[in-house]
C-alpha angles and dihedrals in degrees: 000000000000123000113230131193123216123194144143093320091055095052103272110143093222139351088240100089111183101175140002130203126184123199131172089265105040151348116250122202118193106203136170086253101051139284121315117197125193118193101191114226117175119257132185115328113285096017125113120241086230089069095069117083091206089066092060126082128182121211115192139176087267087062093059105277114129094239144351090231097089122179104174142020135185132169132204123190087268108031148026119222124198129188122204137209092234114000110060129244131314135194132197137173109273095230100054110019088193102111120048128191108211126204117196138174091250106072095338099083099242113137089219138008090228108096115184104179144014124185136176128204107217093194096053099021092234123153122209122203118184139165145159142208122200133183115199113205124219117262108304098172132051091249129100090211101049126083137163126218139174119220143189117199123186140178148122141193118238128201096240131338093271089064095056112127121170090207089066095059113120124218140196129191134193151141122263131201114202124186 
């Protein structure tokens, strides 16, 4: 088959795609410019549903998401979850994507607003939310290959999206030496 490229002209929010999730209803692209959603409807024989602009939808911070800088996306049969580089995690109903519930570090219980990954287990219905913050210190040793950093990792697995509670996220912190 032929290889095809899809970009800004096709309906993609940004060429910087950070995560992709495919469900039975749509494809979700988390980009550094927002969320792009493709709901494939068949076109003429032999043409890809990605080729039709009407199949693409952009969802931006101005539409209720916490940020356009998305890092992760996952969809369940009922909801779409997005993680951001700097503004927490948000969830919306998969059929409308109009109203987003946002969870942030300030007041929302997240240890950090940087969310690196979201996953959903379709067999058990579990949702994973995870993130990390790291501070890399300037050169502390007389070695070009060694560095020291401090980190905070957080995450938890919830039994279904309705049971998500940011206050139940667990965290670990430490110091790392890399060489």
